[in-house]
mmCIF file of C-alpha atoms in Angstrom:
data_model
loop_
_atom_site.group_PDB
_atom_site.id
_atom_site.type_symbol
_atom_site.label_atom_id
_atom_site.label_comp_id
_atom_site.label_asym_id
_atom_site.label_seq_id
_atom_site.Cartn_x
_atom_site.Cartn_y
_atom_site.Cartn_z
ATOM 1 C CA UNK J 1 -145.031 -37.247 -218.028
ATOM 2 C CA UNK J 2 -148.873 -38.382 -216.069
ATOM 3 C CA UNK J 3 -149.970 -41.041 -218.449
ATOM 4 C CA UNK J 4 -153.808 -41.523 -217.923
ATOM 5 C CA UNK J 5 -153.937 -44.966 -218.132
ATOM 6 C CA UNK J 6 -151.783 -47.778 -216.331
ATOM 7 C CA UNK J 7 -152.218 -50.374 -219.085
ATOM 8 C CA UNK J 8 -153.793 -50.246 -222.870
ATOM 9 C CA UNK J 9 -155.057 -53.780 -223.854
ATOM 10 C CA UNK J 10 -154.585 -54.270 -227.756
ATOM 11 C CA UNK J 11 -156.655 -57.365 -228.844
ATOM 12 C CA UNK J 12 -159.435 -59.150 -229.918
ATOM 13 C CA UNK J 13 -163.022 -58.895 -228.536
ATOM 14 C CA UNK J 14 -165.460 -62.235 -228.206
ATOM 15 C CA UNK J 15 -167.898 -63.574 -226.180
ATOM 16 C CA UNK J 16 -167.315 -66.920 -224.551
ATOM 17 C CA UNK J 17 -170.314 -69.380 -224.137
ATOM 18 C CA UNK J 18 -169.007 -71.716 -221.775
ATOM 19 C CA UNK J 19 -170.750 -75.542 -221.155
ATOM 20 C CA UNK J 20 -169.407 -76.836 -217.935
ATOM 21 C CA UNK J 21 -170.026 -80.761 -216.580
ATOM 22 C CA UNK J 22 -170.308 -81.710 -220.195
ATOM 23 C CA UNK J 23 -171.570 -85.255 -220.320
ATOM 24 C CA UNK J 24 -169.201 -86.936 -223.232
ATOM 25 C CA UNK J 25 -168.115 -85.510 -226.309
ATOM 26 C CA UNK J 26 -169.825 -84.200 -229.395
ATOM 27 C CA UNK J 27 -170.351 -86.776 -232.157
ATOM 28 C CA UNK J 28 -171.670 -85.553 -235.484
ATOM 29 C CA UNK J 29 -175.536 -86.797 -235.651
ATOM 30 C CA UNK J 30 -175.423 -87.273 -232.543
ATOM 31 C CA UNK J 31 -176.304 -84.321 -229.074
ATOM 32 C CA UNK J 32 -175.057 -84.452 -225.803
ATOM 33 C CA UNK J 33 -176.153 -82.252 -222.422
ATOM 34 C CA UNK J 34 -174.272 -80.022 -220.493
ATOM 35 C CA UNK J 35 -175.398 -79.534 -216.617
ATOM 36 C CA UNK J 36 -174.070 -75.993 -217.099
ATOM 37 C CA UNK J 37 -174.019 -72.901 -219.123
ATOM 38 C CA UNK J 38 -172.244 -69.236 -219.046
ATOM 39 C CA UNK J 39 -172.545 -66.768 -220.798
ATOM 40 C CA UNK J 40 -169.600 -64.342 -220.164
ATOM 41 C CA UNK J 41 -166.888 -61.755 -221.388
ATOM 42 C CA UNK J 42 -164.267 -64.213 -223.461
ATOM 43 C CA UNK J 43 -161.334 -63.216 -225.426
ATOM 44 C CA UNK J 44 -157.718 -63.380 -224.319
ATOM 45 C CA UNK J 45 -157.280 -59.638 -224.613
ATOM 46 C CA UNK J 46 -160.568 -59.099 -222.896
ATOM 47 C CA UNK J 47 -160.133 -61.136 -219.886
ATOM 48 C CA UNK J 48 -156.725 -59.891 -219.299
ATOM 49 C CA UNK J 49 -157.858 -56.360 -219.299
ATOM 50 C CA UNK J 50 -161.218 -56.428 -216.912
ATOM 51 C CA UNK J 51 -159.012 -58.304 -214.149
ATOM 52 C CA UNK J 52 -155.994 -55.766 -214.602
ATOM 53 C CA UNK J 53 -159.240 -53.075 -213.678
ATOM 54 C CA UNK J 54 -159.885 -55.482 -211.153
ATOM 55 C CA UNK J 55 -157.065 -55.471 -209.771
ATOM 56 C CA UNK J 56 -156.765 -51.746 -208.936
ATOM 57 C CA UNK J 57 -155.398 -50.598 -212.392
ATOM 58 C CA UNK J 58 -156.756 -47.983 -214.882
ATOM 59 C CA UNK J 59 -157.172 -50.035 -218.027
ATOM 60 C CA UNK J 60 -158.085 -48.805 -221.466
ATOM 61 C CA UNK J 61 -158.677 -51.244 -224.551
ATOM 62 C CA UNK J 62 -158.087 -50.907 -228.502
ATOM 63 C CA UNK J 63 -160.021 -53.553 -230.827
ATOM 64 C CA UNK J 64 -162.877 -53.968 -232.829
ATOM 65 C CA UNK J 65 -166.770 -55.286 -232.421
ATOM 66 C CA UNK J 66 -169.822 -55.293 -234.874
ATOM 67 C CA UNK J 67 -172.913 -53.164 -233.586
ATOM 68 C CA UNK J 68 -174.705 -56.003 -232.098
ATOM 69 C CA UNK J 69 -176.104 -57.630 -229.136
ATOM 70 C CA UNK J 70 -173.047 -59.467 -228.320
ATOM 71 C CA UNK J 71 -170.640 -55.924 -228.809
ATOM 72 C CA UNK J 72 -173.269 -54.557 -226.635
ATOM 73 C CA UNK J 73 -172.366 -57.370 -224.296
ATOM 74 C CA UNK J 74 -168.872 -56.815 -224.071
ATOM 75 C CA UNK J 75 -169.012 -53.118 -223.710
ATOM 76 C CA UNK J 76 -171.099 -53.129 -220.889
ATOM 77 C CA UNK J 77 -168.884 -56.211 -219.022
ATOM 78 C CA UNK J 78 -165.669 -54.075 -219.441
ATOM 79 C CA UNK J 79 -166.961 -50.708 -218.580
ATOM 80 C CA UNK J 80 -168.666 -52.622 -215.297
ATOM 81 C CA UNK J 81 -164.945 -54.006 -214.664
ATOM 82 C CA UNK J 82 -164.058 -50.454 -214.981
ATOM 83 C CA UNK J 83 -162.428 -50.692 -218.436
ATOM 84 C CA UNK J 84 -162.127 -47.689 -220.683
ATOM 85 C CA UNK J 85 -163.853 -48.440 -224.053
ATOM 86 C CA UNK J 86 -163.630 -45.206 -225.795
ATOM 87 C CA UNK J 87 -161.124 -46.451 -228.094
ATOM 88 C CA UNK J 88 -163.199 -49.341 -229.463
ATOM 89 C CA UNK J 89 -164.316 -49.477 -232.632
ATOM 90 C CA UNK J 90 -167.668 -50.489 -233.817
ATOM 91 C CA UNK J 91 -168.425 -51.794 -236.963
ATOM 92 C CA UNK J 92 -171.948 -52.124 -238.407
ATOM 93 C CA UNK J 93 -170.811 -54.527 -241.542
ATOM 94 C CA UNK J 94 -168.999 -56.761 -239.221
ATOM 95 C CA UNK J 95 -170.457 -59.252 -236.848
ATOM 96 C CA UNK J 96 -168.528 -59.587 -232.816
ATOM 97 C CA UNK J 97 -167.024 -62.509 -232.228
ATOM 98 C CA UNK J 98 -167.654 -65.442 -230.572
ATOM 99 C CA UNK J 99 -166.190 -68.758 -228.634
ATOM 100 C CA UNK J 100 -168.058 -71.652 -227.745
ATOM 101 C CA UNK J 101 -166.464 -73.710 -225.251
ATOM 102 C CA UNK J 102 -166.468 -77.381 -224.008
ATOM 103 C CA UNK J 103 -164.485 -77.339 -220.415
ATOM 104 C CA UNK J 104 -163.636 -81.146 -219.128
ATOM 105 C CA UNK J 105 -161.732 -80.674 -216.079
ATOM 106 C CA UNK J 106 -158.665 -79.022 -216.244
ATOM 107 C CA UNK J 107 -158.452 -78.519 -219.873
ATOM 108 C CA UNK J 108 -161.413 -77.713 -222.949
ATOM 109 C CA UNK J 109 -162.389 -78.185 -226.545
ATOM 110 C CA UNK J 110 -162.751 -74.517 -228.205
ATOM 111 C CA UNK J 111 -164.788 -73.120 -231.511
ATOM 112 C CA UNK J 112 -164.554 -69.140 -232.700
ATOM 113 C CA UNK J 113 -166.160 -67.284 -235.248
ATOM 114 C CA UNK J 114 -163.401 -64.343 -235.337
ATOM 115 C CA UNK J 115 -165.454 -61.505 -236.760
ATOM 116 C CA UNK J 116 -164.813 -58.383 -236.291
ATOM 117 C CA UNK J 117 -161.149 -58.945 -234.462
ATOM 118 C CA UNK J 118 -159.999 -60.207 -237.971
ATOM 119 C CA UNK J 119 -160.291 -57.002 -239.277
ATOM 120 C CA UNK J 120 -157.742 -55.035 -236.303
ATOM 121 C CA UNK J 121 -154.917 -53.694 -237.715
ATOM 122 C CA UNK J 122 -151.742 -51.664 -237.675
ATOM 123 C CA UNK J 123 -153.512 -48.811 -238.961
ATOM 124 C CA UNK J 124 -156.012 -48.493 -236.384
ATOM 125 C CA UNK J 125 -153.457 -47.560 -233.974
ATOM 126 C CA UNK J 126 -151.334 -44.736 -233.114
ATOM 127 C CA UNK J 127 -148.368 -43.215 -231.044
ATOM 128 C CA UNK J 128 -150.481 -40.983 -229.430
ATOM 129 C CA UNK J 129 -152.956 -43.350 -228.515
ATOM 130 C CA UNK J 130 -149.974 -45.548 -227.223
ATOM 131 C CA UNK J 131 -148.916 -42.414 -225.310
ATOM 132 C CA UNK J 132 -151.878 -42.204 -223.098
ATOM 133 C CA UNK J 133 -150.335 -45.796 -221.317
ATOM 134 C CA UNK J 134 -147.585 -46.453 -219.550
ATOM 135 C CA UNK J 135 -147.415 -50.164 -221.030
ATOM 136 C CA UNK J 136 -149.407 -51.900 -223.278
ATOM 137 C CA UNK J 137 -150.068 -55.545 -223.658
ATOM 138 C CA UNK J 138 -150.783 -58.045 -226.971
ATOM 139 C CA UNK J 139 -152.851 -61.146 -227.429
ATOM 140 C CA UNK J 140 -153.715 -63.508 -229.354
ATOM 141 C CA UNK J 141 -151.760 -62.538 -232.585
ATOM 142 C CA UNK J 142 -152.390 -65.504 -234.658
ATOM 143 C CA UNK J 143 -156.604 -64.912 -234.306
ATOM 144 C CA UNK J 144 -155.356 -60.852 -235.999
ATOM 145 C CA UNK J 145 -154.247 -61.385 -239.233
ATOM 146 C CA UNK J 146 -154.495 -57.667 -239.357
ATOM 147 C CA UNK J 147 -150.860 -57.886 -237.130
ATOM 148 C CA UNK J 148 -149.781 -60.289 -239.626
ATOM 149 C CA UNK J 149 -145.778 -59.464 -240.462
ATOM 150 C CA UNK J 150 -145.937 -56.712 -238.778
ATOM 151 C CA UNK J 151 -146.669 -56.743 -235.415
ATOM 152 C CA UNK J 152 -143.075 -55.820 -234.269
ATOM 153 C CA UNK J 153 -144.820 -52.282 -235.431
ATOM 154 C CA UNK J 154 -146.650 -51.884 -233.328
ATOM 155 C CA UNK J 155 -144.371 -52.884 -230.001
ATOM 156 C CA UNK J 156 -141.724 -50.530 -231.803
ATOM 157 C CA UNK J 157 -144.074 -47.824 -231.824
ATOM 158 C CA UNK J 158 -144.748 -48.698 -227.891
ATOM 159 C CA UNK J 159 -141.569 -48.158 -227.192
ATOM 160 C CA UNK J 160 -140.603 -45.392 -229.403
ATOM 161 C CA UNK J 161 -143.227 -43.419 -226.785
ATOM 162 C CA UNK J 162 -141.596 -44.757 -224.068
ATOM 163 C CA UNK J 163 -144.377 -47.481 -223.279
ATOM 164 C CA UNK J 164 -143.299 -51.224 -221.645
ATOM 165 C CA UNK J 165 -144.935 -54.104 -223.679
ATOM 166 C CA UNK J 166 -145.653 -57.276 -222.971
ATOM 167 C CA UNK J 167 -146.895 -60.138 -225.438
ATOM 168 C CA UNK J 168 -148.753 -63.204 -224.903
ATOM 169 C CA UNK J 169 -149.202 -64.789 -228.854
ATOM 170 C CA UNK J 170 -151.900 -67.785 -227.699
ATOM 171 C CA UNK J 171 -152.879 -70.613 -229.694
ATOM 172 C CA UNK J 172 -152.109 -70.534 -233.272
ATOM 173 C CA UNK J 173 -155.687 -72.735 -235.334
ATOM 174 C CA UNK J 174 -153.807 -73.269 -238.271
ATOM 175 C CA UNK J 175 -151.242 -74.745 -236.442
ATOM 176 C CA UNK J 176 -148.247 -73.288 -239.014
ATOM 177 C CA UNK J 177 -146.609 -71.063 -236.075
ATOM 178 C CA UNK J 178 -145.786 -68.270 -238.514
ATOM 179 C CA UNK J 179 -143.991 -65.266 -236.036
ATOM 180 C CA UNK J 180 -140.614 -64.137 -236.092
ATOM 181 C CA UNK J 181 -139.526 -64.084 -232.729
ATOM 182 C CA UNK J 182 -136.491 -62.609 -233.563
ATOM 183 C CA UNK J 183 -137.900 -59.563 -234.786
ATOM 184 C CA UNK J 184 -140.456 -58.847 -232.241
ATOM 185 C CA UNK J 185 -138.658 -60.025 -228.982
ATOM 186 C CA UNK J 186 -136.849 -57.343 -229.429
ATOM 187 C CA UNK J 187 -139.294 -54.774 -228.516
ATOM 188 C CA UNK J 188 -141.133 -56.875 -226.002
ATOM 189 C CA UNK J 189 -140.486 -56.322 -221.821
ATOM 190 C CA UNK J 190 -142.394 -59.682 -221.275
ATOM 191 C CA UNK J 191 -142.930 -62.699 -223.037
ATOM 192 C CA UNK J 192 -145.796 -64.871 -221.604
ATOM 193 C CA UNK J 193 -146.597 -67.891 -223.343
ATOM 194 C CA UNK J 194 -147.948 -71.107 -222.293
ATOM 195 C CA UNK J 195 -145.061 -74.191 -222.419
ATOM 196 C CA UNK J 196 -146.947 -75.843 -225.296
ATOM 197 C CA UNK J 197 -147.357 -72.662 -227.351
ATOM 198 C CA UNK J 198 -143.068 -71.792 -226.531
ATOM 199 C CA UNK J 199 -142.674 -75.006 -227.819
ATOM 200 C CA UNK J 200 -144.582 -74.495 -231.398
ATOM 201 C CA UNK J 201 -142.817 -71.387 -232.202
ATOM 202 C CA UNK J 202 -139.677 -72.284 -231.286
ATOM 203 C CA UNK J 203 -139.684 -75.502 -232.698
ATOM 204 C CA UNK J 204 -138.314 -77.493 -229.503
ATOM 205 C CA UNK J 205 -139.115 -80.321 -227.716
ATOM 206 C CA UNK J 206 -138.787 -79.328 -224.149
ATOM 207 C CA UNK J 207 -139.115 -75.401 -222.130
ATOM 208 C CA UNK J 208 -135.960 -75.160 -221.055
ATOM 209 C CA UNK J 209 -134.381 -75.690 -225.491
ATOM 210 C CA UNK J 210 -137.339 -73.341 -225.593
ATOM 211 C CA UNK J 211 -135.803 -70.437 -223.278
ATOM 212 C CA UNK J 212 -132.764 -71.098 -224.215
ATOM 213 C CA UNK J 213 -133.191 -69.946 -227.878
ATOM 214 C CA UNK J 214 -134.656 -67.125 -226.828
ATOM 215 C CA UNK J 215 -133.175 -65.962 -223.385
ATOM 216 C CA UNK J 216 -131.181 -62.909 -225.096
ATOM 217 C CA UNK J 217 -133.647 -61.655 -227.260
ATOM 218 C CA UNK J 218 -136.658 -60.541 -224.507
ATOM 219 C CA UNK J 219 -136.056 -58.792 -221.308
ATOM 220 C CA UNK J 220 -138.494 -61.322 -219.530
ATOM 221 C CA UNK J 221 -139.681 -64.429 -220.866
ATOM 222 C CA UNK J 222 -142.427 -66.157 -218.554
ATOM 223 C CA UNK J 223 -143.696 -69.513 -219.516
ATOM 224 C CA UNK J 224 -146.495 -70.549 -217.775
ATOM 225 C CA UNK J 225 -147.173 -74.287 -217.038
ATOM 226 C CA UNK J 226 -150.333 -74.865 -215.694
ATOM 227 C CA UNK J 227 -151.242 -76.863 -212.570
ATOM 228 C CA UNK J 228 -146.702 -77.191 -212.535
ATOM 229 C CA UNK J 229 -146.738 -73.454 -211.779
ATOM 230 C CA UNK J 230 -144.275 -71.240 -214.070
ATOM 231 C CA UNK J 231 -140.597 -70.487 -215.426
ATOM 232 C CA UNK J 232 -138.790 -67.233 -215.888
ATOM 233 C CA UNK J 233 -136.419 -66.341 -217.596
ATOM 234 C CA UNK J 234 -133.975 -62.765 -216.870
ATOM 235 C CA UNK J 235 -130.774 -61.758 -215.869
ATOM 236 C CA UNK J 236 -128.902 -64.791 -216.830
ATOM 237 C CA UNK J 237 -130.783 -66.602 -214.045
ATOM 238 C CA UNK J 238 -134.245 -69.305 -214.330
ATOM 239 C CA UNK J 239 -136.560 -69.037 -211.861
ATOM 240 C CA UNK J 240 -139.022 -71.605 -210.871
ATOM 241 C CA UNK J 241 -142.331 -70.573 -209.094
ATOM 242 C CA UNK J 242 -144.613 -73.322 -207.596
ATOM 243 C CA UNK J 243 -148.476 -73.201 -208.381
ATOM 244 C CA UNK J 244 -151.182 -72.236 -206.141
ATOM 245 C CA UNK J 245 -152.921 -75.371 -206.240
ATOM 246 C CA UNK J 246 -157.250 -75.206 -206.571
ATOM 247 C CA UNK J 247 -158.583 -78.579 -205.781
ATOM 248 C CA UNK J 248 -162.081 -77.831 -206.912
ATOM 249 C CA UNK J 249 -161.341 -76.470 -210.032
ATOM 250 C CA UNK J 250 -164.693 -74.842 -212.011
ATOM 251 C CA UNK J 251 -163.145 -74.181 -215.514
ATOM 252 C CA UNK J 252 -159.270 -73.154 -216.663
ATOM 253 C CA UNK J 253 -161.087 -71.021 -218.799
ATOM 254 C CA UNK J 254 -158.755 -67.606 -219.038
ATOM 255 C CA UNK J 255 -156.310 -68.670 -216.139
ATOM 256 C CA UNK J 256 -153.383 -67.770 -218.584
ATOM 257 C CA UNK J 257 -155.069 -64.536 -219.092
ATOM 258 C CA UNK J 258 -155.405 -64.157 -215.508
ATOM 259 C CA UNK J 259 -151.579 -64.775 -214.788
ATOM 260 C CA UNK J 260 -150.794 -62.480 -217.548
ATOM 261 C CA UNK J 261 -153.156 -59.883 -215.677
ATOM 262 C CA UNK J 262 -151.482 -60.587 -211.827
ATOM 263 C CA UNK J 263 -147.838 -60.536 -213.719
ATOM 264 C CA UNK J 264 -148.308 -57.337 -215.739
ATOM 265 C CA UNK J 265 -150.096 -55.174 -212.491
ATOM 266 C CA UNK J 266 -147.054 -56.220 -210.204
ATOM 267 C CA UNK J 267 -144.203 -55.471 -213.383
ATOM 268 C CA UNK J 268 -145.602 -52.005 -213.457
ATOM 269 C CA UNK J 269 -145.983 -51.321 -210.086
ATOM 270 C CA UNK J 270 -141.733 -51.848 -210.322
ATOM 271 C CA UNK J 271 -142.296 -55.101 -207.856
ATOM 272 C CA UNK J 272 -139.385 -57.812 -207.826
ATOM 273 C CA UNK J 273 -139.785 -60.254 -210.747
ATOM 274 C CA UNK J 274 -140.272 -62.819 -208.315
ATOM 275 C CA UNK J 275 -143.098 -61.542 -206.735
ATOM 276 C CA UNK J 276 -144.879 -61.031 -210.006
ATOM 277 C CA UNK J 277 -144.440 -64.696 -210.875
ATOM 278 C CA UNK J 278 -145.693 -65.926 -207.552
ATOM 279 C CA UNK J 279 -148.916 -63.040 -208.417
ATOM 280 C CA UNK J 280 -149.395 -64.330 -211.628
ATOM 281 C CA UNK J 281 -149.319 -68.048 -210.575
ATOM 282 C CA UNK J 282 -151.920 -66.440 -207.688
ATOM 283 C CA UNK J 283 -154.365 -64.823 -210.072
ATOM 284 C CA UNK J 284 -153.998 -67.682 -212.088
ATOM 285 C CA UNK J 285 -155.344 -70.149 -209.678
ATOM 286 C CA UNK J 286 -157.973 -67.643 -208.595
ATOM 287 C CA UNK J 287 -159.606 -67.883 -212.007
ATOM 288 C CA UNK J 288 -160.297 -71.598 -211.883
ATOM 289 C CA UNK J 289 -162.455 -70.747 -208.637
ATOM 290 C CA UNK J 290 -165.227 -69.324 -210.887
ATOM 291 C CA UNK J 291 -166.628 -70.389 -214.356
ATOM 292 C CA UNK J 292 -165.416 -68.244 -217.073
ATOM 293 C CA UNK J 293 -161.844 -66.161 -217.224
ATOM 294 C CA UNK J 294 -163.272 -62.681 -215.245
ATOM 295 C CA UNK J 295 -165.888 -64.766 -212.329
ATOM 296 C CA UNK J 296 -163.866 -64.803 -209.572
ATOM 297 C CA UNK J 297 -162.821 -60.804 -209.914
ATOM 298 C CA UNK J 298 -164.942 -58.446 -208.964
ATOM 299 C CA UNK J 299 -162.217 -56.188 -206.971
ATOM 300 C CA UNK J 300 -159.177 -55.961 -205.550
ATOM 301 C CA UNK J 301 -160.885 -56.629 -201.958
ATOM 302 C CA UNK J 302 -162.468 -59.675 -202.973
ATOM 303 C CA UNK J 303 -159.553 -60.775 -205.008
ATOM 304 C CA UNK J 304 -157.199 -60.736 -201.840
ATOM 305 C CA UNK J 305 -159.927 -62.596 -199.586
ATOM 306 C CA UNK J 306 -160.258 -65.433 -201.874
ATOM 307 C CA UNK J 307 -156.397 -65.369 -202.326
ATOM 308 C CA UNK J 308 -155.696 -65.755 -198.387
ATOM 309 C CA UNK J 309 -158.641 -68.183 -197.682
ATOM 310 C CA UNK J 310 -158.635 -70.436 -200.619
ATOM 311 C CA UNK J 311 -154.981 -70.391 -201.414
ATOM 312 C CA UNK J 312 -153.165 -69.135 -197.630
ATOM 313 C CA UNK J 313 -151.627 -66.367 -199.571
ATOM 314 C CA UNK J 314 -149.593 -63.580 -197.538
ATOM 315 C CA UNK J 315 -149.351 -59.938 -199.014
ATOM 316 C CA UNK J 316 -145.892 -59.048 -198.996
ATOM 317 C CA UNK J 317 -145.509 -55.910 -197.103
ATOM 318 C CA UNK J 318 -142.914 -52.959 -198.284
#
């Protein structure tokens, strides 16, 4: 069966309003400058997406914005990044979300108003829908409740169509770490969390506990580790993958998106597991070259020259 798209993005929708060289913190009573501002195309889900149509990949999304300047925003950013937004839904009693973000260095202090992605759901979605796909990737669950106990659904339904999945669950605000791994894992090809956020749901102390309680339940678990590179997990065997290091990082603002994005185009282009590690740590890197997750990707060209100048990275040839 010709699937029309290469990857459906399920997942929230926000813009991110980014202050870079922030001078100090906030203090309540008190205001502070920032030498720098963006305005750009935020969200987990988002990001992810627009550089997987960066990349070379025909991307559609699924998720929710109000009818308002900032929706407008976002539909006009991913259909420029070559995203497919017919599936969106837009909602004039809802407002689109937003992120305001503080970025010191290598990490940043975050606010969101969730909006309109609070109100995505099971029931917005169906097998046919998945159908159009051949894989479909998850994010942020914990900023949906409207996946709340029953987001295994919806990865079940992926696969029931014959669709690979992936899941990334991001930061949980309330800090409670409600999933049960051992009923979605099941249904997910790829698990790609961060080493702090493996460490919250699992209840562990250290990544490799983590895996460990896991290992047999995904196909692929990924754990990504920042500026230490990544960790995978498959086939009875752990594989470590050095970083690509940036030494004049702008922001690490969507640089776990991006590795999801450089991970998930290799995976279903059939490439080596390795190799999509060492992309994903790649794409990665190239995000922190530009403010904001999606700066540094306009296309696949441009991609590959900042990969090989900034970073001395060879494409491996078939």
């Amino acid at each position: 069966m010709t699937r029309e798209f290469d990857v459906i993005v399920v997942g929230e929708l926000n813009v991110d309003l980014i202050f870079n060289q922030v001078n100090g913190f906030p203090v309540v009573g008190k205001e502070i400058l920032s030498d720098h501002m963006t305005l750009t195309l935020g969200s987990s889900s988002a990001i992810c997406a627009s550089n997987l149509s960066s990349l070379g990949l025909k991307v559609a999304f699924i998720g929710k914005i109000g009818n308002d300047v900032f929706g407008q925003f976002i539909i006009e950013k991913l259909n420029r990044s070559g995203v497919d937004t017919s599936m969106l839904m837009i909602d004039g009693d809802l407002k689109t979300g937003a992120t305001v973000a503080l970025s010191y260095g290598e990490d940043r202090a975050m606010i969101t108003h969730q909006g309109a992605m609070s109100h995505l759901g099971l029931n917005d979605i169906d097998e046919d829908q998945l159908l159009r796909a051949k894989h479909l990737h998850f994010s942020s669950y914990f900023f949906q409740p409207g996946f709340k106990n029953n987001v295994h659904r919806l990865f079940e339904m992926a696969k029931n169509v014959g669709t690979t999945t992936s899941l990334d669950v991001q930061w949980d605000p309330a800090e409670t770490w409600e999933l049960n791994l051992g009923q979605v894992l099941p249904y997910v090809d790829v698990f790609i969390p961060n080493e702090v956020e493996l460490k919250k749901l699992t209840g562990l102390s250290s990544v490799d506990r983590a895996i460990e309680s896991i290992k047999n339940i995904s196909n692929y678990v990924v754990v990504k580790c920042g500026s230490s590179g990544s960790v995978m997990y498959y086939d009875n065997k752990e594989v470590r993958q050095n970083p690509f290091l940036n030494k004049d990082v702008v922001d690490t603002i969507g640089a776990g998106d991006s590795f999801n994005a450089g991970f998930i185009s290799k995976f279903i282009q059939g490439a080596p597991p390795e190799e999509c590690q060492e992309f994903g740590n790649l794409i990665g890197a190239i995000s922190t070259t530009k403010a904001g997750g999606t700066g540094a990707f306009k296309n696949l060209d441009g991609i590959m020259e900042i990969a090989r100048n900034r970073f001395n990275y060879q494409e491996s040839k078939e």
